[in-house]
Amino acid sequence: MTRTVYVNGDYVPEAEAKVSVFDRGFLFADGVYEVTSVLDGKLIDFDGHAKRLERSLGELEIGVPLSREDLLEVHRQLIARNELTDGLIYLQITRGAADRDFIYPAADTPQTVVLFTQAKPGLADSPVARTGLKVISIDDIRWGRRDIKTVQLLYPSMGKMMAKAAGADDAWMVEDGVVTEGTSNNAYIVKNGKIITRHLGTEILHGITRAAVLRFAREAQMEVEERAFSIEEAQDADEAFITSASSFVTPVVEIDGATVGTGKPGFVATRLREIYLDESRKKSV
Ligand code: PDD
């Protein structure tokens, strides 16, 4: 089956899905994106992703080209047209196409809107959730507005390659001696039953999964502390894990070659993954 992609109002076969070479996303990484997971043909936390998208666009003074209702309809159309059961929907909005100039084009330049699906059968049942991830630490050399979900993903991509070269699965980024986040996920440790994750700010992406997981943890009477931690503290923790729309809650069992806790996925991460998946499925749209 040929994948159907959404481009600027049209649903087209992927081979016909095209944007201009003058698109500012291509020339300046002048655009934002969202990744929303789909389980059983339904969207997980659509509202959270739509809200963050509007915020990212606002911070960059890019217009909002689609209402939340229309955006939901495009997501649903893509799920239906691609018969998507489990997978991801990638959305990208750029400032549009204009002759190359650092100065933004006129405000009435139409934004470029692209959405496509990625089928991931068994997404919620990934084997790595049962074994855990190995991560390495790398310097966080990204720009200062990581709270905006821009398409500037070269350094995260390099980080994943550094991890791969080191025989690990992913990298945690470190700035001023403390962990900011993973290359494409938020980072957590657990010590004496307490969940510790970096506080929000411009240094990290405000994960939609993070917000839900912390809410569920507090509802389940688990203690949560939002503060920065170092790699040494993480290596010495009882457990570690990551969250993101594509990995949900996934345990981390090794950091820079040091085993975390027992070296197996811990109780808290495993329990949070179950709660997150159960609760999010209930509210999926
Ligand atoms: N990444 N931090 C970074 C740097 C991210 O890129 C992501 C998401 C997260 C987690 O955010 P959320 O829970 O809203 O997915 C944190 C997506 C999944 C990606 O780039 O594929």
Short mmCIF file of C-alpha atoms and ligand atoms in Angstrom, two decimals:
data_model
loop_
_atom_site.label_atom_id
_atom_site.label_comp_id
_atom_site.label_asym_id
_atom_site.label_seq_id
_atom_site.Cartn_x
_atom_site.Cartn_y
_atom_site.Cartn_z
CA MET A 1 0.00 0.00 0.00
CA THR A 2 1.37 3.43 -0.94
CA ARG A 3 1.55 5.80 1.96
CA THR A 4 -0.72 8.81 1.79
CA VAL A 5 0.86 12.06 2.96
CA TYR A 6 -0.75 15.42 3.76
CA VAL A 7 0.84 18.44 2.06
CA ASN A 8 -0.72 21.89 2.28
CA GLY A 9 -4.35 20.80 2.17
CA ASP A 10 -3.98 17.78 -0.12
CA TYR A 11 -3.75 14.06 0.56
CA VAL A 12 -1.26 12.67 -1.96
CA PRO A 13 0.71 9.45 -2.58
CA GLU A 14 4.14 9.82 -0.91
CA ALA A 15 5.98 9.92 -4.26
CA GLU A 16 3.96 13.02 -5.19
CA ALA A 17 4.40 14.76 -1.82
CA LYS A 18 6.66 17.74 -2.57
CA VAL A 19 7.71 21.07 -1.07
CA SER A 20 9.71 23.92 -2.59
CA VAL A 21 13.53 24.03 -2.53
CA PHE A 22 13.01 27.59 -1.23
CA ASP A 23 11.15 26.34 1.82
CA ARG A 24 12.59 27.98 4.95
CA GLY A 25 12.45 24.67 6.74
CA PHE A 26 14.94 23.33 4.20
CA LEU A 27 17.14 26.47 4.04
CA PHE A 28 17.04 27.74 7.66
CA ALA A 29 15.49 24.96 9.78
CA ASP A 30 12.80 27.61 10.21
CA GLY A 31 10.02 25.33 11.31
CA VAL A 32 8.59 23.26 14.12
CA TYR A 33 7.34 19.71 14.45
CA GLU A 34 5.38 17.31 16.61
CA VAL A 35 5.32 13.53 16.88
CA THR A 36 2.11 11.95 18.18
CA SER A 37 1.78 8.25 18.80
CA VAL A 38 -1.12 6.14 17.58
CA LEU A 39 -2.21 3.02 19.45
CA ASP A 40 -5.15 0.90 18.26
CA GLY A 41 -5.84 3.52 15.58
CA LYS A 42 -6.26 6.33 18.12
CA LEU A 43 -4.14 9.35 19.02
CA ILE A 44 -2.33 9.51 22.35
CA ASP A 45 -2.51 12.95 24.02
CA PHE A 46 -3.48 14.84 20.86
CA ASP A 47 -4.48 17.96 22.82
CA GLY A 48 -1.10 18.17 24.56
CA HIS A 49 0.76 18.00 21.25
CA ALA A 50 -1.58 20.51 19.57
CA LYS A 51 -1.13 22.95 22.46
CA ARG A 52 2.67 22.68 22.38
CA LEU A 53 2.64 23.10 18.59
CA GLU A 54 0.71 26.36 18.93
CA ARG A 55 3.18 27.53 21.58
CA SER A 56 6.22 26.66 19.42
CA LEU A 57 4.71 28.54 16.46
CA GLY A 58 3.90 31.52 18.68
CA GLU A 59 7.43 31.73 20.10
CA LEU A 60 8.78 31.93 16.52
CA GLU A 61 6.06 34.30 15.27
CA ILE A 62 4.89 31.75 12.72
CA GLY A 63 1.14 31.83 12.06
CA VAL A 64 -1.08 28.92 13.08
CA PRO A 65 -2.32 27.58 9.73
CA LEU A 66 -4.91 25.08 10.99
CA SER A 67 -7.40 25.17 13.85
CA ARG A 68 -7.11 22.44 16.46
CA GLU A 69 -10.27 20.79 15.07
CA ASP A 70 -8.90 20.80 11.51
CA LEU A 71 -5.57 19.45 12.73
CA LEU A 72 -7.36 16.60 14.51
CA GLU A 73 -9.29 15.85 11.32
CA VAL A 74 -6.05 15.66 9.27
CA HIS A 75 -4.53 13.27 11.84
CA ARG A 76 -7.67 11.11 11.72
CA GLN A 77 -7.78 11.13 7.91
CA LEU A 78 -4.16 9.96 7.78
CA ILE A 79 -4.85 7.16 10.24
CA ALA A 80 -7.86 6.04 8.16
CA ARG A 81 -6.28 6.45 4.71
CA ASN A 82 -3.13 4.58 5.80
CA GLU A 83 -4.98 2.00 7.89
CA LEU A 84 -2.65 2.83 10.74
CA THR A 85 -3.08 0.73 13.89
CA ASP A 86 0.13 1.37 15.83
CA GLY A 87 2.69 3.99 14.87
CA LEU A 88 3.47 7.68 14.77
CA ILE A 89 2.20 10.78 13.04
CA TYR A 90 4.91 13.31 12.20
CA LEU A 91 3.79 16.90 11.65
CA GLN A 92 5.96 19.76 10.41
CA ILE A 93 5.05 23.38 9.88
CA THR A 94 7.55 25.84 8.43
CA ARG A 95 7.45 29.58 7.78
CA GLY A 96 6.89 28.72 4.11
CA ALA A 97 8.78 29.25 0.87
CA ALA A 98 10.40 32.58 -0.01
CA ASP A 99 13.52 33.79 -1.83
CA ARG A 100 16.52 33.12 0.44
CA ASP A 101 16.88 35.96 2.96
CA PHE A 102 17.66 35.90 6.68
CA ILE A 103 14.86 38.40 7.20
CA TYR A 104 11.49 36.65 7.60
CA PRO A 105 9.24 36.86 4.53
CA ALA A 106 5.96 38.82 4.64
CA ALA A 107 3.58 37.61 7.33
CA ASP A 108 1.04 36.53 4.69
CA THR A 109 3.48 33.99 3.18
CA PRO A 110 1.62 30.66 3.47
CA GLN A 111 3.17 28.23 5.92
CA THR A 112 4.17 24.78 4.68
CA VAL A 113 2.23 22.05 6.45
CA VAL A 114 3.27 18.41 6.08
CA LEU A 115 2.05 15.35 7.99
CA PHE A 116 2.90 11.72 7.42
CA THR A 117 2.44 8.41 9.21
CA GLN A 118 5.05 5.86 10.26
CA ALA A 119 3.68 2.39 10.94
CA LYS A 120 5.28 0.73 14.00
CA PRO A 121 3.50 -2.55 14.64
CA GLY A 122 3.68 -3.47 18.33
CA LEU A 123 4.87 0.04 19.28
CA ALA A 124 3.69 -0.34 22.89
CA ASP A 125 5.27 -3.76 23.22
CA SER A 126 8.86 -2.94 22.32
CA PRO A 127 11.41 -5.55 23.51
CA VAL A 128 13.74 -2.81 24.80
CA ALA A 129 11.15 -1.93 27.45
CA ARG A 130 11.86 -5.36 28.95
CA THR A 131 15.67 -5.18 28.76
CA GLY A 132 16.37 -1.46 29.17
CA LEU A 133 18.57 0.99 27.30
CA LYS A 134 22.27 1.76 27.50
CA VAL A 135 23.09 5.46 27.31
CA ILE A 136 26.27 7.48 27.08
CA SER A 137 26.73 11.10 28.11
CA ILE A 138 27.65 13.81 25.62
CA ASP A 139 28.05 17.58 25.88
CA ASP A 140 24.87 19.52 25.25
CA ILE A 141 25.92 22.03 22.61
CA ARG A 142 22.44 22.86 21.30
CA TRP A 143 21.01 26.37 21.10
CA GLY A 144 19.31 28.04 24.06
CA ARG A 145 15.62 27.64 23.15
CA ARG A 146 15.19 23.89 23.46
CA ASP A 147 11.67 24.48 24.77
CA ILE A 148 10.66 25.25 21.16
CA LYS A 149 10.28 22.05 19.16
CA THR A 150 12.19 23.19 16.07
CA VAL A 151 13.36 20.95 13.24
CA GLN A 152 17.04 21.69 14.01
CA LEU A 153 17.83 18.07 14.84
CA LEU A 154 21.39 17.72 13.56
CA TYR A 155 22.99 17.57 17.00
CA PRO A 156 20.48 15.04 18.40
CA SER A 157 21.13 13.00 15.26
CA MET A 158 24.91 13.25 15.83
CA GLY A 159 24.33 12.23 19.46
CA LYS A 160 22.50 9.07 18.40
CA MET A 161 25.42 8.28 16.05
CA MET A 162 27.93 8.81 18.89
CA ALA A 163 25.87 6.42 21.03
CA LYS A 164 25.76 3.86 18.23
CA ALA A 165 29.53 4.10 17.71
CA ALA A 166 30.00 3.49 21.46
CA GLY A 167 27.75 0.40 21.39
CA ALA A 168 24.96 2.21 23.27
CA ASP A 169 21.34 2.97 22.40
CA ASP A 170 21.12 6.67 23.08
CA ALA A 171 22.83 9.67 24.67
CA TRP A 172 21.99 11.95 27.60
CA MET A 173 23.20 15.50 27.18
CA VAL A 174 25.14 17.29 29.90
CA GLU A 175 25.51 21.02 30.44
CA ASP A 176 27.21 22.73 33.39
CA GLY A 177 27.77 19.32 35.01
CA VAL A 178 24.12 18.23 34.95
CA VAL A 179 21.88 16.30 32.59
CA THR A 180 19.51 18.31 30.43
CA GLU A 181 17.68 15.55 28.54
CA GLY A 182 18.10 12.67 26.10
CA THR A 183 18.65 13.31 22.38
CA SER A 184 14.91 12.84 21.74
CA ASN A 185 13.43 12.20 25.18
CA ASN A 186 13.31 13.45 28.77
CA ALA A 187 15.59 11.85 31.38
CA TYR A 188 14.75 10.61 34.90
CA ILE A 189 16.30 8.82 37.83
CA VAL A 190 14.74 7.14 40.85
CA LYS A 191 16.39 7.19 44.28
CA ASN A 192 14.80 5.78 47.44
CA GLY A 193 11.43 5.71 45.66
CA LYS A 194 11.63 9.36 44.60
CA ILE A 195 11.38 10.25 40.88
CA ILE A 196 13.83 12.99 39.93
CA THR A 197 13.73 14.82 36.60
CA ARG A 198 15.07 18.14 35.43
CA HIS A 199 12.84 21.16 36.09
CA LEU A 200 11.27 22.90 33.10
CA GLY A 201 12.96 25.89 31.49
CA THR A 202 14.39 26.90 28.13
CA GLU A 203 17.10 24.20 28.47
CA ILE A 204 14.80 21.25 27.72
CA LEU A 205 11.76 20.36 25.67
CA HIS A 206 8.62 20.32 27.81
CA GLY A 207 7.72 16.72 27.03
CA ILE A 208 4.04 15.93 26.65
CA THR A 209 4.76 12.42 27.93
CA ARG A 210 6.73 13.95 30.83
CA ALA A 211 3.72 16.05 31.89
CA ALA A 212 1.39 13.03 31.80
CA VAL A 213 3.82 10.67 33.54
CA LEU A 214 4.49 13.13 36.39
CA ARG A 215 0.75 13.66 36.81
CA PHE A 216 0.12 9.89 36.96
CA ALA A 217 3.05 9.41 39.36
CA ARG A 218 1.68 12.05 41.76
CA GLU A 219 -1.81 10.56 41.52
CA ALA A 220 -0.29 7.19 42.46
CA GLN A 221 1.28 8.86 45.55
CA MET A 222 4.81 8.57 44.17
CA GLU A 223 7.18 11.35 45.22
CA VAL A 224 8.44 13.61 42.41
CA GLU A 225 11.27 16.14 42.54
CA GLU A 226 11.89 18.44 39.57
CA ARG A 227 15.58 19.35 39.69
CA ALA A 228 18.77 18.77 37.77
CA PHE A 229 21.02 15.74 38.45
CA SER A 230 24.53 14.77 37.39
CA ILE A 231 25.71 11.66 35.53
CA GLU A 232 27.40 10.46 38.75
CA GLU A 233 24.12 10.76 40.67
CA ALA A 234 22.33 8.90 37.87
CA GLN A 235 24.90 6.08 37.89
CA ASP A 236 24.35 5.77 41.63
CA ALA A 237 20.53 5.82 41.37
CA ASP A 238 18.24 2.83 41.95
CA GLU A 239 16.66 3.23 38.51
CA ALA A 240 16.73 5.45 35.46
CA PHE A 241 14.35 5.90 32.54
CA ILE A 242 13.31 8.11 29.64
CA THR A 243 9.97 9.32 28.30
CA SER A 244 8.81 10.43 24.86
CA ALA A 245 5.82 10.07 22.56
CA SER A 246 7.54 7.25 20.68
CA SER A 247 9.10 5.37 23.63
CA PHE A 248 6.44 6.10 26.30
CA VAL A 249 8.37 5.16 29.48
CA THR A 250 11.51 3.12 28.77
CA PRO A 251 14.01 1.97 31.43
CA VAL A 252 17.71 2.86 31.26
CA VAL A 253 20.01 0.21 32.75
CA GLU A 254 23.49 1.49 31.91
CA ILE A 255 25.03 4.98 31.86
CA ASP A 256 28.57 5.48 30.49
CA GLY A 257 29.29 1.78 31.09
CA ALA A 258 28.12 1.80 34.73
CA THR A 259 25.20 -0.44 35.66
CA VAL A 260 22.21 1.36 37.16
CA GLY A 261 20.59 -0.44 40.10
CA THR A 262 20.28 -4.15 39.39
CA GLY A 263 20.97 -3.71 35.68
CA LYS A 264 17.38 -4.72 34.94
CA PRO A 265 14.33 -2.48 34.40
CA GLY A 266 13.25 -1.23 37.81
CA PHE A 267 9.89 -1.40 39.55
CA VAL A 268 9.06 2.32 39.28
CA ALA A 269 9.84 2.60 35.54
CA THR A 270 7.96 -0.61 34.78
CA ARG A 271 4.94 0.47 36.82
CA LEU A 272 4.92 3.99 35.30
CA ARG A 273 5.02 2.51 31.81
CA GLU A 274 1.97 0.36 32.59
CA ILE A 275 0.05 3.25 34.14
CA TYR A 276 0.98 5.61 31.31
CA LEU A 277 -0.10 3.17 28.60
CA ASP A 278 -3.35 2.22 30.39
CA GLU A 279 -4.39 5.78 31.18
CA SER A 280 -3.37 7.23 27.81
CA ARG A 281 -5.21 4.54 25.89
CA LYS A 282 -8.35 5.33 27.92
CA LYS A 283 -8.15 8.99 26.91
CA SER A 284 -6.96 8.43 23.32
CA VAL A 285 -8.93 10.08 20.52
N1 PDD B 1 11.12 13.70 20.54
N2 PDD B 1 13.21 16.03 24.53
C1 PDD B 1 13.54 16.07 23.24
C2 PDD B 1 14.81 16.75 22.84
C3 PDD B 1 12.70 15.49 22.27
O1 PDD B 1 13.02 15.54 20.96
C4 PDD B 1 11.50 14.83 22.69
C5 PDD B 1 10.55 14.20 21.72
C6 PDD B 1 11.21 14.81 24.07
C7 PDD B 1 9.98 14.15 24.61
O2 PDD B 1 8.82 14.90 24.30
P1 PDD B 1 7.39 14.19 24.12
O3 PDD B 1 7.15 13.45 25.37
O4 PDD B 1 6.47 15.33 23.94
O5 PDD B 1 7.50 13.28 22.91
C8 PDD B 1 12.08 15.43 24.95
C9 PDD B 1 10.26 13.14 19.50
C10 PDD B 1 9.53 11.92 19.94
C11 PDD B 1 11.07 12.94 18.23
O6 PDD B 1 11.85 13.83 17.94
O7 PDD B 1 10.91 11.94 17.54
#
